[in-house]
Amino acid sequence: MAAAEAQYDLLVIGGGSGGLACSKRAASHGKKVAVCDFVKPSPPGTTWGLGGTCVNVGCIPKKLMHQAALLGEGMTDAESFGWEVAAPKHNWETMVGNVQGHIKSLNFGYRSDLMSNGVKYYNAYATFLDPHTVEAVDKKGKVTKITASEIVICTGGRPRYPDIPGAKELGITSDDVFALKSPPGRTLVVGASYVALECAGFIKGVGYDTTVMMRSIPLRGFDQQMAGLCKTYMQEHGVAFIEGAVPTAVEATPSGAKKVSWKLADGSVGSGEYDTVLFAIGRDVCTSAIGIDKAGVKLSSNGKVPTVNEQTNVPHIYAIGDIIDGEALNPPSATTELTPVAIQAGKLLADRLYAGKSALMDYSMVATTVYTPLEYGAVGLPEEEAIKLHGEDNIEVYHSYFKPLEWTLPHRGDNVCYAKLICLKPEGERVIGLHVCGPNAGEMTQGFAVAIKAGATKAHFDDTVGIHPTVAEEFTLLATTKRSGDSAEKSGC
Amino acid sequence: MQHLCWLVLAACITPLHALALTAAGGQRLALRPSSRSPALAMGAVRQVTTEEFEAELQDCATPILLDVFAVWCGPCQLMAPEMDKVAEHYGDRCRVLKIDADDEAEVADTLQVRGLPTVLLINDMSVVMRAEGALMADELKEIVD
């Protein structure tokens, strides 16, 4: 059967947040646009609908499951506020069912959105034949040859498996955990990325024994003092950590459990039995199986795409989202793999291509939040980066430990939450980094991100009247510098 | 309420057959006479697959009231018992069908369903009425009448 043929102004390969935003914006400028999206099943066989990682196997389900864990914590706290409730019991199947239902509604919304915007959707896997042509194959094997004047690649990434026996046969990843039909039971999470710690956090939070196996440091790329606070909180709330270890094999036991063997940094070995082994050791971008060489697009050694203003080395081919090489940006950015970054980049790109606009994507000062049990919000540079970039003498760090008012009645930990501002002294103490560990860190950080984007200095924070009693007001009250060596802890009763 | 001319739908239904054809391993999909048993069909809402829906379309003897729904859609659940009432009311004078928008996404796309539930009245292979959102039995009957 001869392949069907179709021609577009713009073809977007990958129906994640960035690709969808870009395609709809391009269509709104009167262009003929198509999106190809196709999810290859994960090794355990999980697959999902239109919308990409964030919607299906990322931000959305993880925040909902984080919320499930927070509610559990809240129910424990409730007693101190006078509520007399029976010991809560969590039902994994109910949570997964409702989360998956919500995801399906988002998938439907995206499809209907494309329809309303006149964007043609192909649920098909696109592979380049030449720089202007792809072959799109759907699940039934139907082939469509699509040519386009411009092409945006945004194929995203997928979790990496370690190259050890049994990993793919017996392990799962974040591609699977949000759709797990039965409860995870005793869980080993391998890795200490934000994906690893978030998953370990909510699995423990809804009631399952959870162990994290980490090779080196938690939350690589993030401020390490903050990463340490997130990890300590998890440890104090029952998550076990095996540090300096890498797994060497996973085997099925006769009872149906998974026996994981590992090797420690000192050469010694260990093993343990788990019901679920979740690998979260990093992600690989999906650029190796789309015939990208036929398009002539050059890749970095890690498979990512170097871009200048989203343009690849091939002038009519662009890249957005997880696949762009943040290290190759000028200045380098560690916050390229974020849904709102991809959306913004995609919209601005479509505006430049088809609406004569000139605004460029700014990959700096992007706020983000890690949804570990103790949430961590950040804008700008980690302290180590700030020092490396500007020199220790040019940096002033203001900081404070604090305890949210809401934690007082249930007597939850003193000096667990923490706020710090990293200021650049030669520029009038302009804030170049804001970090906070505490409840609702995301909500706090988003607002501060606007101020920091606008160039806020420490004086602006000092001049701002706080809202009492909130956690965020801590940032208007910061008086202790790290340099002073004075205690940033608050004393008890 | 929006009237859709069959021309639009007809253009879309063709590729729908093509999809079914490929699924059937390259053999032409036999347009079976409707396999429903009258005893079962009488007064009940029937959930159909893409293939079954195509077969129903070929049968122009009675109009079809089609509910495009999803299991996660609250208003869809609200409307389900109303559809039952309608099916019971019309008996064999109207086929009351429902189709899952997630499981049968091609049909939902072909029918240009942008919100759920969407109710379509199909007569003689044409969509003659469509409505979005949960409707009560009386309102649904108005569409059919």
XYZ file of C-alpha atoms in Angstrom:
638
model
C 0.000 0.000 0.000
C 1.463 3.365 -1.018
C 2.019 5.780 1.823
C -0.398 8.650 2.162
C 1.244 12.024 1.674
C 0.640 15.303 3.421
C 2.260 18.710 3.414
C 2.375 21.321 6.146
C 3.941 24.672 6.946
C 5.024 23.340 10.325
C 5.453 19.802 11.575
C 5.923 19.289 15.298
C 7.420 15.939 16.302
C 6.329 15.205 19.862
C 3.012 16.060 21.494
C 4.276 17.131 24.884
C 3.595 20.458 26.548
C 6.091 22.338 24.383
C 5.095 20.797 21.089
C 1.381 21.275 21.661
C 1.841 24.917 22.718
C 4.047 25.609 19.699
C 1.669 23.911 17.259
C -1.404 25.730 18.509
C 0.367 29.097 18.478
C 1.590 28.492 14.909
C -1.934 27.529 13.826
C -3.275 30.711 15.411
C -0.975 32.615 13.053
C -2.763 30.991 10.110
C -0.278 28.223 9.411
C -1.062 24.656 8.372
C 0.305 22.592 11.252
C 0.585 18.910 12.166
C 1.714 17.168 15.348
C 3.053 13.616 15.463
C 2.989 11.928 18.853
C 3.552 8.294 19.663
C 4.371 6.623 22.967
C 6.381 3.436 22.768
C 5.442 1.211 25.721
C 7.851 1.137 28.670
C 9.616 -2.195 29.333
C 6.797 -3.287 31.719
C 4.300 -2.228 29.026
C 2.917 1.058 30.285
C 1.700 3.465 27.639
C -0.347 6.676 27.634
C -2.109 9.320 25.604
C -1.405 12.739 24.141
C 0.330 15.357 26.276
C 3.855 14.128 26.948
C 5.768 13.396 30.121
C 4.405 16.121 32.389
C 0.764 15.253 31.921
C 1.058 11.480 31.822
C 4.085 10.354 33.790
C 5.481 13.491 35.400
C 4.323 16.701 37.052
C 0.604 15.957 37.096
C 0.466 12.460 38.602
C 3.440 13.116 40.896
C 1.906 16.251 42.381
C -1.398 14.449 42.895
C 0.345 11.568 44.655
C 2.426 14.028 46.667
C -0.880 15.564 47.697
C -2.103 12.101 48.727
C 0.908 11.861 51.038
C 0.391 15.389 52.395
C -3.224 14.585 53.193
C -2.050 11.601 55.211
C 0.281 13.864 57.141
C -2.562 16.337 57.572
C -4.813 13.654 59.001
C -2.178 12.867 61.601
C -1.861 16.567 62.441
C -5.637 16.900 62.606
C -5.797 15.257 66.008
C -3.909 18.127 67.617
C -6.467 20.500 66.126
C -9.289 18.647 67.802
C -10.392 16.250 65.103
C -11.211 12.819 66.360
C -10.708 10.509 63.429
C -10.072 6.823 63.107
C -6.571 5.902 61.966
C -6.590 6.638 58.231
C -6.129 3.833 55.733
C -4.903 4.451 52.222
C -6.237 2.691 49.146
C -3.615 2.668 46.356
C -6.047 1.456 43.688
C -8.459 4.326 44.365
C -5.663 6.868 44.110
C -4.277 5.406 40.874
C -7.759 5.077 39.385
C -8.639 8.692 40.075
C -5.246 10.004 38.987
C -5.425 8.043 35.735
C -8.992 9.262 35.190
C -7.817 12.838 35.496
C -4.950 12.174 33.085
C -7.379 10.715 30.557
C -9.461 13.864 30.809
C -6.340 15.920 30.071
C -5.483 13.649 27.112
C -8.982 14.196 25.775
C -8.674 17.937 26.336
C -5.444 18.081 24.350
C -6.933 16.169 21.430
C -9.989 18.346 21.378
C -7.807 21.455 21.715
C -5.794 20.509 18.639
C -9.036 19.941 16.780
C -10.407 23.325 17.808
C -7.183 24.996 16.746
C -7.142 23.254 13.373
C -3.935 21.342 14.088
C -3.764 17.904 12.446
C -2.864 15.200 14.967
C -1.112 12.017 13.942
C -0.898 9.353 16.648
C 2.107 8.065 14.768
C 5.849 7.639 15.186
C 7.785 10.044 12.954
C 11.210 9.248 11.505
C 13.155 11.606 9.254
C 13.646 10.576 5.629
C 15.350 13.848 4.679
C 15.584 17.342 6.193
C 12.028 18.244 5.133
C 10.309 14.865 5.233
C 9.301 12.356 7.867
C 7.590 9.008 7.665
C 4.877 8.688 10.299
C 3.759 5.168 11.199
C 0.689 4.611 13.359
C 0.009 1.648 15.620
C -1.719 -0.239 12.838
C 1.261 0.222 10.554
C -0.326 2.871 8.380
C 2.354 5.106 6.868
C 2.016 8.804 6.107
C 4.802 10.715 4.410
C 4.771 14.230 5.786
C 6.727 17.142 4.373
C 6.983 20.516 6.046
C 8.740 23.829 5.514
C 9.700 24.035 9.160
C 10.053 21.231 11.696
C 10.152 21.446 15.487
C 11.594 18.418 17.277
C 10.402 17.962 20.845
C 10.501 14.246 21.449
C 11.377 14.562 25.129
C 13.081 11.886 27.202
C 12.462 8.549 28.874
C 13.847 7.060 32.088
C 17.191 5.310 31.900
C 17.660 1.735 33.095
C 20.963 0.597 34.578
C 22.813 -1.996 32.540
C 22.496 -4.803 35.093
C 20.824 -8.216 34.934
C 17.113 -8.167 35.636
C 16.676 -4.392 35.553
C 14.312 -4.190 32.594
C 12.570 -7.474 33.337
C 11.858 -6.787 37.012
C 12.225 -3.058 37.540
C 9.887 -0.190 36.848
C 10.450 3.545 36.377
C 8.457 6.742 36.682
C 6.879 5.699 33.363
C 5.034 2.980 35.281
C 4.644 3.937 38.940
C 1.702 6.314 38.449
C -0.317 3.599 36.743
C 0.652 0.668 39.007
C -2.475 -1.417 39.354
C -1.517 -2.943 42.679
C 0.193 -1.292 45.659
C 3.984 -1.099 45.397
C 4.623 -2.756 48.782
C 8.231 -2.663 50.020
C 9.888 -0.357 47.543
C 13.479 0.307 46.594
C 14.033 3.523 44.681
C 17.385 3.584 42.931
C 18.739 7.084 42.368
C 18.650 10.411 44.165
C 17.410 12.670 41.386
C 14.347 14.755 42.072
C 12.289 12.073 40.352
C 13.738 9.469 42.726
C 13.187 11.455 45.912
C 9.700 12.607 44.915
C 8.610 9.046 44.137
C 10.181 7.689 47.329
C 8.479 10.511 49.227
C 4.938 9.820 48.133
C 5.282 6.026 48.213
C 6.386 6.284 51.837
C 3.807 8.976 52.458
C 0.919 6.718 51.485
C 2.207 3.967 53.713
C 4.787 1.695 52.091
C 8.254 0.838 53.381
C 10.609 2.766 51.166
C 14.361 2.689 50.702
C 16.430 4.998 48.530
C 19.697 3.704 47.124
C 21.986 6.532 46.155
C 25.411 6.477 44.572
C 26.626 9.948 45.518
C 24.719 13.152 46.229
C 21.008 13.925 46.427
C 19.404 16.315 43.918
C 22.474 16.861 41.774
C 22.425 20.307 40.208
C 20.392 21.800 43.040
C 21.736 23.763 46.012
C 23.304 21.057 48.142
C 22.423 22.580 51.503
C 18.751 22.519 50.473
C 19.095 19.015 49.012
C 20.480 17.913 52.382
C 17.455 19.349 54.199
C 15.072 17.501 51.869
C 16.936 14.248 52.430
C 17.197 14.654 56.212
C 13.462 15.283 56.435
C 12.787 12.099 54.481
C 15.109 10.132 56.746
C 13.415 11.525 59.836
C 10.084 10.485 58.361
C 11.031 6.872 57.866
C 12.592 6.653 54.411
C 15.717 4.481 54.624
C 18.794 5.467 52.633
C 21.531 3.171 51.374
C 24.339 5.550 50.485
C 27.348 5.086 48.236
C 25.796 2.052 46.608
C 25.034 0.959 43.063
C 22.811 -1.991 42.192
C 24.488 -4.929 40.473
C 21.591 -7.316 39.818
C 17.875 -7.840 40.284
C 16.525 -11.390 40.604
C 13.056 -12.781 41.133
C 12.642 -14.781 44.314
C 10.371 -17.841 44.552
C 7.925 -15.800 46.628
C 7.572 -13.252 43.812
C 9.716 -10.588 45.453
C 12.721 -8.936 43.847
C 16.132 -9.517 45.314
C 18.424 -6.606 44.620
C 22.182 -6.947 45.039
C 24.417 -3.927 45.323
C 27.984 -2.875 45.676
C 29.160 -0.185 48.066
C 31.876 2.357 47.419
C 34.259 0.497 49.756
C 33.929 -2.649 47.678
C 31.616 -4.478 50.072
C 28.352 -5.880 48.817
C 24.809 -6.110 50.115
C 21.380 -7.296 49.096
C 17.753 -6.900 50.044
C 14.289 -8.061 49.033
C 11.635 -5.700 47.742
C 8.239 -5.911 46.097
C 8.937 -3.013 43.758
C 12.220 -1.730 42.362
C 11.944 1.716 40.827
C 14.870 3.069 38.818
C 15.210 6.851 38.726
C 18.847 7.220 37.771
C 18.343 9.784 35.045
C 16.666 10.237 31.709
C 17.819 9.844 28.128
C 16.500 12.048 25.379
C 14.606 10.434 22.515
C 16.802 11.565 19.647
C 18.485 8.306 18.682
C 15.638 6.560 16.872
C 14.087 9.327 14.788
C 16.531 9.290 11.875
C 17.930 12.615 12.989
C 21.105 12.007 10.920
C 18.953 12.030 7.782
C 17.829 15.508 8.782
C 21.444 16.564 9.252
C 20.849 17.725 12.836
C 23.974 17.556 14.999
C 23.741 16.170 18.525
C 25.876 16.589 21.641
C 27.603 13.508 23.012
C 24.704 12.947 25.448
C 22.239 12.886 22.561
C 20.844 16.332 23.295
C 20.417 18.966 20.632
C 22.568 22.094 20.769
C 20.432 25.100 19.866
C 20.683 28.854 19.483
C 17.302 30.419 20.069
C 15.790 26.957 19.613
C 17.337 26.691 16.128
C 19.466 23.614 15.391
C 22.412 23.571 12.990
C 19.846 22.958 10.231
C 18.175 26.361 9.770
C 14.590 25.167 9.253
C 14.718 22.576 12.067
C 14.162 23.663 15.658
C 14.190 21.898 19.009
C 12.401 22.661 22.272
C 11.851 20.981 25.602
C 13.845 18.244 27.299
C 15.934 17.464 24.233
C 17.742 20.799 24.027
C 21.236 20.882 25.452
C 21.114 23.276 28.393
C 24.873 23.128 28.819
C 25.330 24.423 25.265
C 23.117 27.466 25.851
C 24.645 30.861 26.458
C 24.560 31.227 29.432
C 24.183 27.510 30.288
C 20.901 26.557 31.935
C 20.033 23.721 34.295
C 16.321 24.392 33.964
C 15.609 23.397 30.377
C 13.796 20.181 31.300
C 10.680 21.839 32.659
C 7.217 21.904 31.162
C 6.620 25.663 31.444
C 10.046 26.332 29.915
C 9.157 24.204 26.891
C 5.751 25.869 26.586
C 7.225 29.355 26.724
C 9.990 28.475 24.257
C 7.476 26.878 21.878
C 5.093 29.828 21.904
C 7.860 32.396 21.447
C 9.339 30.346 18.615
C 6.006 30.193 16.773
C 5.601 33.961 17.273
C 9.046 34.617 15.806
C 8.554 32.229 12.891
C 5.045 33.226 11.876
C 4.094 36.535 13.480
C 7.167 38.678 12.927
C 7.899 38.935 16.641
C 11.380 39.029 18.092
C 11.108 38.029 21.770
C 13.631 35.330 22.663
C 13.333 32.625 25.293
C 15.190 33.507 28.482
C 16.353 30.297 30.129
C 17.752 32.063 33.191
C 16.097 32.646 36.571
C 13.496 29.958 35.984
C 11.774 29.014 39.222
C 11.143 25.387 40.041
C 10.021 23.221 42.929
C 10.924 19.749 44.074
C 7.939 17.962 45.620
C 9.799 15.962 48.208
C 7.884 15.425 51.491
C 9.459 18.712 52.612
C 9.013 20.787 49.464
C 11.922 22.739 48.065
C 11.459 25.802 45.877
C 14.277 27.588 44.066
C 14.871 30.506 41.738
C 18.259 31.344 40.299
C 21.639 30.058 41.326
C 22.492 27.423 43.914
C 24.900 28.815 46.523
C 27.832 26.771 45.187
C 27.202 28.053 41.658
C 26.918 31.650 42.843
C 30.257 31.388 44.617
C 31.893 29.712 41.636
C 30.575 32.334 39.257
C 31.050 35.490 41.306
C 33.564 34.624 44.043
C 32.773 34.158 47.708
C 33.605 37.785 48.601
C 30.964 39.092 46.215
C 28.178 36.977 47.623
C 26.098 37.675 50.716
C 23.790 34.914 51.898
C 20.910 35.788 54.242
C 19.247 32.841 55.863
C 16.898 31.605 58.543
C 15.470 28.379 59.863
C 11.814 28.550 60.765
C 8.798 26.554 61.866
C 5.446 27.166 60.198
C 2.721 28.186 62.660
C 0.636 25.223 61.490
C 3.320 22.857 62.740
C 3.223 24.101 66.320
C 0.106 22.322 67.557
C 1.157 18.904 66.270
C 4.679 19.633 67.585
C 6.379 18.940 64.297
C 10.100 19.613 64.130
C 11.817 22.848 65.091
C 14.230 24.401 62.602
C 13.293 22.002 59.837
C 12.192 24.612 57.316
C 14.729 27.013 55.899
C 14.908 30.118 53.726
C 17.889 31.767 52.120
C 18.571 34.641 49.759
C 21.789 34.725 47.769
C 22.702 38.310 46.941
C 25.303 39.826 44.638
C 27.094 42.514 46.647
C 28.627 44.523 43.766
C 25.140 44.958 42.269
C 23.501 46.430 45.349
C 22.695 43.016 46.774
C 20.624 41.983 43.785
C 19.036 38.627 44.578
C 20.516 35.958 42.306
C 19.257 32.951 44.222
C 16.239 32.245 46.410
C 15.822 28.906 48.114
C 13.175 27.665 50.484
C 12.338 24.359 52.129
C 8.870 24.362 53.595
C 5.188 23.726 53.006
C 3.798 25.096 49.748
C 7.272 25.947 48.490
C 6.004 26.052 44.926
C 3.333 28.611 45.718
C 5.845 30.789 47.545
C 8.568 30.546 44.958
C 6.379 31.437 41.998
C 5.569 34.874 43.380
C 9.138 35.640 44.375
C 10.287 34.579 40.900
C 8.489 37.600 39.432
C 10.331 39.946 41.795
C 13.664 38.321 41.039
C 13.029 38.456 37.289
C 12.386 42.170 37.770
C 15.764 42.563 39.482
C 14.764 42.665 43.145
C 17.489 43.442 45.694
C 17.726 42.509 49.366
C 16.492 46.045 50.148
C 13.301 45.386 48.173
C 12.658 42.321 50.302
C 13.356 44.333 53.494
C 11.014 47.121 52.347
C 8.211 44.655 51.761
C 5.732 44.215 54.590
C 5.119 40.575 55.310
C 1.789 38.781 55.510
C 1.364 37.379 58.974
C 1.291 34.537 59.767
C 2.737 32.948 56.656
C 5.816 30.993 55.748
C 6.643 33.336 52.886
C 6.960 36.349 55.217
C 10.231 34.775 56.358
C 11.803 36.342 53.252
C 10.894 39.846 54.393
C 12.518 39.238 57.780
C 15.900 37.771 56.875
C 18.542 39.492 59.011
C 21.294 36.940 59.572
C 24.114 36.590 57.082
C 25.964 33.314 56.724
C 29.210 35.282 56.865
C 28.394 36.524 60.388
C 28.427 32.992 61.673
C 25.456 33.869 63.893
C 22.894 31.153 64.406
C 20.049 31.166 61.895
C 18.016 28.859 64.098
C 15.044 30.020 66.055
C 14.871 29.130 69.718
C 11.981 27.137 71.168
C 9.119 28.120 73.444
C -27.911 23.436 18.260
C -25.692 22.812 15.346
C -26.675 20.951 12.243
C -23.937 19.076 10.534
C -24.297 18.189 6.914
C -23.586 14.557 6.092
C -21.038 15.666 3.506
C -18.677 16.626 6.277
C -19.204 13.417 8.146
C -19.113 11.274 5.010
C -15.699 12.606 4.139
C -14.499 11.577 7.566
C -16.190 8.219 7.732
C -14.241 6.957 4.734
C -10.868 6.925 6.521
C -12.648 5.326 9.451
C -13.359 2.347 7.209
C -9.784 2.404 6.035
C -8.617 2.108 9.644
C -10.886 -0.828 10.262
C -9.675 -2.397 7.053
C -6.071 -2.347 8.156
C -7.048 -3.836 11.460
C -8.737 -6.681 9.690
C -5.443 -7.586 8.081
C -6.026 -5.945 4.731
C -9.301 -7.706 4.073
C -12.354 -5.677 3.340
C -14.423 -5.230 6.433
C -17.651 -7.042 5.842
C -20.516 -4.750 6.695
C -22.392 -7.159 8.808
C -26.075 -6.709 9.234
C -26.581 -5.347 12.709
C -25.924 -8.210 15.066
C -28.043 -6.892 17.922
C -30.736 -9.162 19.104
C -34.085 -7.363 19.297
C -34.740 -8.819 22.726
C -31.555 -7.238 24.090
C -31.807 -4.018 22.141
C -35.317 -3.186 23.183
C -35.171 -0.167 25.410
C -31.550 -0.442 26.505
C -28.487 1.731 25.915
C -25.850 -0.260 24.115
C -22.161 0.528 24.269
C -20.488 0.083 20.886
C -16.971 -0.187 19.514
C -15.773 1.579 16.385
C -16.588 -1.433 14.219
C -19.996 -1.910 15.737
C -20.735 1.782 15.334
C -19.819 1.616 11.641
C -22.171 -1.297 11.173
C -24.941 0.570 12.989
C -24.390 3.553 10.690
C -25.125 1.431 7.626
C -28.471 0.497 9.041
C -30.784 3.417 8.283
C -34.000 1.824 9.494
C -34.185 3.840 12.726
C -32.384 6.939 13.971
C -29.397 6.623 16.297
C -28.985 8.658 19.451
C -25.281 8.425 20.262
C -23.735 9.422 23.594
C -19.980 10.014 23.350
C -18.749 9.676 26.920
C -15.738 8.906 29.120
C -15.522 7.077 32.434
C -13.710 9.998 34.079
C -16.324 12.522 33.036
C -18.673 13.457 35.891
C -21.457 14.935 33.743
C -21.352 11.761 31.626
C -22.139 9.663 34.699
C -24.918 12.101 35.536
C -26.465 11.662 32.101
C -26.156 7.852 31.916
C -29.439 7.100 33.730
C -31.162 9.740 31.623
C -30.017 7.919 28.502
C -31.488 4.731 29.977
C -34.850 6.459 30.350
C -34.704 7.649 26.758
C -33.830 4.173 25.485
C -36.721 2.720 27.396
C -39.090 5.408 26.116
C -38.338 4.838 22.423
C -37.914 1.079 22.475
C -37.166 -0.077 18.943
C -38.069 3.271 17.363
C -34.608 4.687 18.093
C -31.255 3.021 18.711
C -29.668 4.539 21.796
C -25.923 3.917 21.689
C -22.937 5.081 23.650
C -19.256 5.080 22.762
C -16.208 5.574 24.991
C -14.201 8.570 23.738
C -10.943 7.189 25.167
C -11.280 3.653 23.840
C -12.633 4.714 20.461
C -10.737 7.953 19.992
C -10.904 7.851 16.178
C -14.686 7.933 16.245
C -14.648 10.843 18.686
C -12.227 12.704 16.419
C -14.206 11.903 13.287
C -17.387 13.144 14.895
C -15.531 16.315 15.936
C -16.297 15.758 19.593
C -14.687 18.560 21.573
C -16.454 18.233 24.892
C -18.080 15.467 26.881
C -20.672 14.237 26.912
C -21.627 14.948 23.319
C -24.968 13.628 22.146
C -25.543 13.183 18.439
C -28.722 12.314 16.627
C -27.895 10.420 13.467
C -30.577 9.824 10.893
C -30.065 8.230 7.523
C -26.262 8.467 7.898
C -26.337 12.169 8.720
C -25.719 13.943 11.986
C -28.866 15.990 12.254
C -28.475 17.286 15.804
C -25.688 17.561 18.304
C -25.465 18.829 21.856
C -22.642 19.132 24.312
C -23.027 18.735 28.073
C -25.244 16.611 30.300
C -28.908 16.654 29.350
C -31.943 15.376 31.176
C -34.230 12.756 29.609
C -36.775 15.408 28.541
C -34.130 17.404 26.740
C -32.753 14.296 25.085
C -36.239 13.371 23.881
C -36.606 16.854 22.398
C -33.544 16.161 20.290
C -34.963 12.911 19.004
C -38.431 14.270 18.369
